Amino acid sequence: MKQLSLIDDIGTLHTFDKVPQRIISLVPSQTELLVGLGLESYIVGITKFCVHPKDLRSEKQIVGGTKKVDYDKIRTLAPDIIICNKEENTLEMVETLHTICTVWVTDIVTVEDNFKMISDFGNLFDCVAEAENWNRKLAFALSDFKNFIQNKTVKKVAYFIWKNPYMVAGSGNFINELLQLNHFENAFANQQRYPEIELQNLNVNDDLDFVFLSSEPYPFKEKDALEMTCFTNSAKCILVDGEMFSWYGSRLLKAFDYFKELHQKL
């Protein structure tokens, strides 16, 4: 291959003399995408949270989580490239990993960012045809979903991601993007990222239609939904699949079907 120069999502220019052959992925959704692009045999290390495909953790070396990794274990694996994400991984981690090998950092906030990431991976790993195929499928599914949702009434929601302290999705993240796509008005879109809130403050949202309790990163259960009803006035508490609202990459294709089912249940 000719020398390839690409800029990642945080503006770092990377130059490659050959296609990276040994990949460590520190983002579960991006691990799933790499497998979907036919790159499973190139993956040498993953996180303990890389649960899709389900047998991957028994076949690949686990190097830690998304916030803390075993640097010695990573060095031993001799990777050519480490795939990170601005939100999922820490700046300190990325800076340390740079001393080992090339670190490619994504920053996914919009659906368009997702398309770009897939295209970037296609160029980066010489699987352009596979990447284009995924983007075609996702573009078709997105268009289909927009037709499905276009006449749906906008509903106001609060999307919880954590307990003790309670945290919700604000704006400037992929969850908020998918809420908007679903005609869900985010009650906390006036705050950035993932603000902490007091449950008593939910009562000020008299027009709140739904409270979504995500399955990840905090695994909310039915008992949490019951507890929450004391603070929600007339809003209905719903347990939702966090992977569908927060995982980018190839997972988005399944998410559109999940969203259709969710709307039919509401």
CSV table of C-alpha atoms in Angstrom, one decimal:
chain,number,residue,atom,x,y,z
A,1,MET,CA,0.0,0.0,0.0
A,2,LYS,CA,1.1,3.6,-0.5
A,3,GLN,CA,1.8,5.7,2.5
A,4,LEU,CA,-1.5,6.8,4.0
A,5,SER,CA,-2.2,10.0,6.0
A,6,LEU,CA,-5.4,10.3,7.9
A,7,ILE,CA,-6.7,12.8,10.6
A,8,ASP,CA,-8.7,11.4,13.5
A,9,ASP,CA,-11.6,13.1,15.2
A,10,ILE,CA,-9.5,15.1,17.6
A,11,GLY,CA,-7.3,16.5,14.8
A,12,THR,CA,-4.3,14.2,15.1
A,13,LEU,CA,-2.6,13.5,11.9
A,14,HIS,CA,-1.5,9.8,11.5
A,15,THR,CA,0.7,8.5,8.8
A,16,PHE,CA,0.8,4.8,8.0
A,17,ASP,CA,3.3,2.9,5.8
A,18,LYS,CA,1.2,-0.3,6.0
A,19,VAL,CA,-2.2,-1.4,7.0
A,20,PRO,CA,-2.3,-1.9,10.8
A,21,GLN,CA,-2.4,-5.6,11.5
A,22,ARG,CA,-2.6,-5.8,15.3
A,23,ILE,CA,-5.6,-3.8,16.8
A,24,ILE,CA,-6.5,-3.1,20.4
A,25,SER,CA,-10.0,-1.7,20.8
A,26,LEU,CA,-10.9,0.1,24.0
A,27,VAL,CA,-14.5,1.0,23.1
A,28,PRO,CA,-17.1,-1.8,23.1
A,29,SER,CA,-19.2,-0.4,20.2
A,30,GLN,CA,-16.2,0.1,18.1
A,31,THR,CA,-15.0,-3.4,18.8
A,32,GLU,CA,-18.3,-4.7,17.4
A,33,LEU,CA,-17.9,-2.5,14.3
A,34,LEU,CA,-14.4,-3.8,13.7
A,35,VAL,CA,-15.7,-7.3,13.7
A,36,GLY,CA,-18.6,-6.3,11.4
A,37,LEU,CA,-16.0,-4.9,9.0
A,38,GLY,CA,-14.3,-8.3,8.9
A,39,LEU,CA,-11.4,-7.4,11.1
A,40,GLU,CA,-11.8,-9.9,13.9
A,41,SER,CA,-8.6,-11.7,13.1
A,42,TYR,CA,-6.7,-8.4,13.4
A,43,ILE,CA,-8.0,-7.7,17.0
A,44,VAL,CA,-5.5,-8.7,19.7
A,45,GLY,CA,-6.9,-6.9,22.7
A,46,ILE,CA,-10.3,-5.6,24.0
A,47,THR,CA,-11.9,-4.4,27.2
A,48,LYS,CA,-14.0,-6.4,29.6
A,49,PHE,CA,-17.0,-4.5,28.4
A,50,CYS,CA,-16.6,-5.6,24.8
A,51,VAL,CA,-19.6,-8.0,25.0
A,52,HIS,CA,-20.5,-8.2,21.3
A,53,PRO,CA,-20.0,-10.6,19.6
A,54,LYS,CA,-20.6,-12.6,22.7
A,55,ASP,CA,-17.7,-15.1,22.3
A,56,LEU,CA,-15.1,-12.5,21.6
A,57,ARG,CA,-14.0,-12.1,25.3
A,58,SER,CA,-13.1,-15.8,25.4
A,59,GLU,CA,-10.9,-15.5,22.3
A,60,LYS,CA,-9.1,-12.2,22.8
A,61,GLN,CA,-6.9,-10.7,25.5
A,62,ILE,CA,-8.7,-8.5,27.9
A,63,VAL,CA,-6.6,-5.5,28.8
A,64,GLY,CA,-8.8,-3.7,31.3
A,65,GLY,CA,-11.9,-1.4,31.1
A,66,THR,CA,-12.6,1.8,29.2
A,67,LYS,CA,-11.2,4.0,32.0
A,68,LYS,CA,-8.3,1.9,33.3
A,69,VAL,CA,-6.1,-0.5,31.4
A,70,ASP,CA,-3.1,-2.7,32.0
A,71,TYR,CA,-0.3,-0.9,30.1
A,72,ASP,CA,2.2,-3.8,30.5
A,73,LYS,CA,-0.3,-6.2,29.1
A,74,ILE,CA,-0.9,-3.9,26.1
A,75,ARG,CA,2.8,-3.5,25.5
A,76,THR,CA,3.2,-7.3,25.5
A,77,LEU,CA,0.5,-7.6,22.8
A,78,ALA,CA,2.7,-5.3,20.5
A,79,PRO,CA,-0.3,-3.5,18.8
A,80,ASP,CA,0.1,-1.5,15.7
A,81,ILE,CA,-2.9,0.7,16.6
A,82,ILE,CA,-5.1,1.3,19.6
A,83,ILE,CA,-8.7,2.5,18.9
A,84,CYS,CA,-10.1,4.9,21.6
A,85,ASN,CA,-12.9,7.4,21.9
A,86,LYS,CA,-12.8,10.9,23.4
A,87,GLU,CA,-15.8,10.3,25.7
A,88,GLU,CA,-15.2,6.7,26.6
A,89,ASN,CA,-11.5,6.8,27.4
A,90,THR,CA,-9.6,9.3,29.5
A,91,LEU,CA,-7.1,11.9,28.1
A,92,GLU,CA,-4.5,10.5,30.5
A,93,MET,CA,-5.0,7.0,29.2
A,94,VAL,CA,-4.7,8.2,25.6
A,95,GLU,CA,-1.5,10.2,26.3
A,96,THR,CA,0.1,7.1,28.0
A,97,LEU,CA,-1.0,4.8,25.2
A,98,HIS,CA,0.7,7.1,22.7
A,99,THR,CA,4.0,6.0,24.1
A,100,ILE,CA,3.2,2.5,23.0
A,101,CYS,CA,1.9,2.9,19.5
A,102,THR,CA,-0.5,4.9,17.3
A,103,VAL,CA,-3.7,5.8,19.1
A,104,TRP,CA,-6.7,6.7,16.9
A,105,VAL,CA,-9.4,8.7,18.8
A,106,THR,CA,-13.0,9.0,17.6
A,107,ASP,CA,-15.5,11.6,18.8
A,108,ILE,CA,-19.1,10.5,17.9
A,109,VAL,CA,-21.9,13.0,18.7
A,110,THR,CA,-24.1,12.8,15.6
A,111,VAL,CA,-25.2,10.2,13.2
A,112,GLU,CA,-23.1,11.9,10.5
A,113,ASP,CA,-20.1,11.4,12.8
A,114,ASN,CA,-20.9,7.7,12.8
A,115,PHE,CA,-20.9,7.5,9.0
A,116,LYS,CA,-17.5,9.2,9.0
A,117,MET,CA,-16.1,6.8,11.6
A,118,ILE,CA,-17.1,3.9,9.4
A,119,SER,CA,-15.5,5.5,6.4
A,120,ASP,CA,-12.4,6.3,8.3
A,121,PHE,CA,-12.0,2.7,9.5
A,122,GLY,CA,-12.5,1.5,5.9
A,123,ASN,CA,-9.6,3.6,4.8
A,124,LEU,CA,-7.5,2.9,7.8
A,125,PHE,CA,-7.8,-0.9,7.6
A,126,ASP,CA,-8.1,-1.3,3.8
A,127,CYS,CA,-11.7,-2.5,4.0
A,128,VAL,CA,-13.4,0.3,2.0
A,129,ALA,CA,-15.9,-1.9,0.3
A,130,GLU,CA,-17.1,-3.4,3.6
A,131,ALA,CA,-17.3,0.1,5.2
A,132,GLU,CA,-19.3,1.5,2.2
A,133,ASN,CA,-21.7,-1.5,2.5
A,134,TRP,CA,-22.3,-0.7,6.2
A,135,ASN,CA,-22.9,2.9,5.4
A,136,ARG,CA,-25.3,2.1,2.6
A,137,LYS,CA,-27.3,-0.2,5.0
A,138,LEU,CA,-27.3,2.4,7.7
A,139,ALA,CA,-28.4,5.2,5.3
A,140,PHE,CA,-31.3,3.1,4.1
A,141,ALA,CA,-32.3,2.2,7.6
A,142,LEU,CA,-32.0,5.8,8.7
A,143,SER,CA,-34.2,7.0,5.8
A,144,ASP,CA,-36.8,4.3,6.6
A,145,PHE,CA,-36.9,5.3,10.3
A,146,LYS,CA,-37.3,9.0,9.5
A,147,ASN,CA,-40.4,8.0,7.4
A,148,PHE,CA,-41.6,6.0,10.3
A,149,ILE,CA,-41.2,8.7,12.9
A,150,GLN,CA,-42.1,11.8,10.8
A,151,ASN,CA,-45.8,11.9,12.1
A,152,LYS,CA,-45.1,10.9,15.6
A,153,THR,CA,-45.9,13.5,18.3
A,154,VAL,CA,-42.9,14.9,20.1
A,155,LYS,CA,-42.7,13.6,23.7
A,156,LYS,CA,-40.6,15.1,26.5
A,157,VAL,CA,-38.3,12.7,28.3
A,158,ALA,CA,-35.6,12.5,30.9
A,159,TYR,CA,-32.9,9.8,30.1
A,160,PHE,CA,-31.1,8.4,33.2
A,161,ILE,CA,-27.7,6.8,32.9
A,162,TRP,CA,-26.6,6.5,36.5
A,163,LYS,CA,-27.7,6.2,40.1
A,164,ASN,CA,-26.1,7.5,43.3
A,165,PRO,CA,-25.6,10.1,42.2
A,166,TYR,CA,-28.4,10.3,39.7
A,167,MET,CA,-27.1,11.4,36.3
A,168,VAL,CA,-29.0,12.1,33.0
A,169,ALA,CA,-28.1,12.6,29.4
A,170,GLY,CA,-27.8,16.3,28.6
A,171,SER,CA,-26.8,17.7,25.2
A,172,GLY,CA,-23.6,17.2,23.2
A,173,ASN,CA,-23.6,13.4,23.2
A,174,PHE,CA,-24.9,10.5,21.0
A,175,ILE,CA,-27.7,9.7,23.3
A,176,ASN,CA,-29.2,13.2,22.9
A,177,GLU,CA,-28.8,12.8,19.1
A,178,LEU,CA,-30.8,9.6,19.1
A,179,LEU,CA,-33.5,11.0,21.4
A,180,GLN,CA,-34.0,13.9,19.0
A,181,LEU,CA,-34.1,11.5,16.0
A,182,ASN,CA,-36.9,9.6,17.9
A,183,HIS,CA,-38.9,12.8,18.4
A,184,PHE,CA,-38.1,12.8,22.1
A,185,GLU,CA,-37.4,16.2,23.5
A,186,ASN,CA,-34.7,15.9,26.1
A,187,ALA,CA,-35.8,17.7,29.3
A,188,PHE,CA,-32.1,18.3,30.2
A,189,ALA,CA,-30.9,19.4,26.8
A,190,ASN,CA,-30.1,22.8,28.3
A,191,GLN,CA,-27.3,21.2,30.2
A,192,GLN,CA,-24.1,19.8,28.7
A,193,ARG,CA,-23.0,16.1,28.7
A,194,TYR,CA,-24.2,14.2,31.8
A,195,PRO,CA,-25.4,16.4,34.6
A,196,GLU,CA,-26.1,15.2,38.1
A,197,ILE,CA,-29.6,15.9,39.2
A,198,GLU,CA,-31.8,15.6,42.4
A,199,LEU,CA,-34.9,13.5,41.8
A,200,GLN,CA,-37.0,16.3,43.4
A,201,ASN,CA,-36.1,18.5,40.4
A,202,LEU,CA,-38.0,16.2,38.1
A,203,ASN,CA,-41.2,17.6,39.5
A,204,VAL,CA,-40.5,21.0,37.9
A,205,ASN,CA,-41.1,19.2,34.5
A,206,ASP,CA,-44.9,19.1,34.7
A,207,ASP,CA,-45.0,18.3,31.0
A,208,LEU,CA,-42.6,15.4,31.2
A,209,ASP,CA,-44.1,12.4,29.4
A,210,PHE,CA,-41.5,9.6,30.0
A,211,VAL,CA,-38.6,8.8,32.2
A,212,PHE,CA,-36.2,6.4,30.5
A,213,LEU,CA,-34.0,4.3,32.8
A,214,SER,CA,-31.1,2.9,30.8
A,215,SER,CA,-29.7,-0.6,31.1
A,216,GLU,CA,-26.1,0.8,31.0
A,217,PRO,CA,-23.8,2.1,32.2
A,218,TYR,CA,-25.9,1.7,35.4
A,219,PRO,CA,-28.2,-1.4,35.1
A,220,PHE,CA,-31.5,0.1,36.2
A,221,LYS,CA,-34.2,-2.5,37.2
A,222,GLU,CA,-37.9,-2.5,37.7
A,223,LYS,CA,-37.5,-1.6,41.4
A,224,ASP,CA,-35.7,1.6,40.3
A,225,ALA,CA,-38.6,2.4,38.0
A,226,LEU,CA,-41.0,1.9,41.0
A,227,GLU,CA,-38.9,4.2,43.2
A,228,MET,CA,-38.8,6.8,40.5
A,229,THR,CA,-42.6,7.1,40.2
A,230,CYS,CA,-42.7,9.0,43.5
A,231,PHE,CA,-40.8,11.9,41.7
A,232,THR,CA,-42.3,12.0,38.3
A,233,ASN,CA,-45.9,13.2,38.6
A,234,SER,CA,-47.7,11.7,35.6
A,235,ALA,CA,-44.6,10.7,33.6
A,236,LYS,CA,-44.3,7.0,32.9
A,237,CYS,CA,-41.0,5.3,33.8
A,238,ILE,CA,-39.7,3.0,31.1
A,239,LEU,CA,-36.6,0.7,31.2
A,240,VAL,CA,-34.8,1.0,27.9
A,241,ASP,CA,-31.8,-0.8,26.2
A,242,GLY,CA,-28.8,1.5,26.8
A,243,GLU,CA,-26.9,-0.1,24.0
A,244,MET,CA,-29.5,1.0,21.5
A,245,PHE,CA,-29.3,4.6,22.6
A,246,SER,CA,-25.6,5.0,23.2
A,247,TRP,CA,-23.7,2.5,21.0
A,248,TYR,CA,-22.6,3.9,17.7
A,249,GLY,CA,-21.0,1.9,14.8
A,250,SER,CA,-22.8,-1.1,13.4
A,251,ARG,CA,-25.2,-1.4,16.4
A,252,LEU,CA,-27.2,1.5,15.0
A,253,LEU,CA,-28.7,-0.8,12.4
A,254,LYS,CA,-30.3,-2.9,15.1
A,255,ALA,CA,-31.2,0.3,17.0
A,256,PHE,CA,-33.6,1.5,14.4
A,257,ASP,CA,-35.7,-1.7,14.7
A,258,TYR,CA,-35.6,-1.4,18.5
A,259,PHE,CA,-36.8,2.2,18.3
A,260,LYS,CA,-39.8,1.2,16.2
A,261,GLU,CA,-40.7,-1.5,18.7
A,262,LEU,CA,-40.3,1.0,21.6
A,263,HIS,CA,-42.6,3.5,20.0
A,264,GLN,CA,-45.3,0.9,19.5
A,265,LYS,CA,-45.1,0.0,23.2
A,266,LEU,CA,-45.3,3.6,24.5
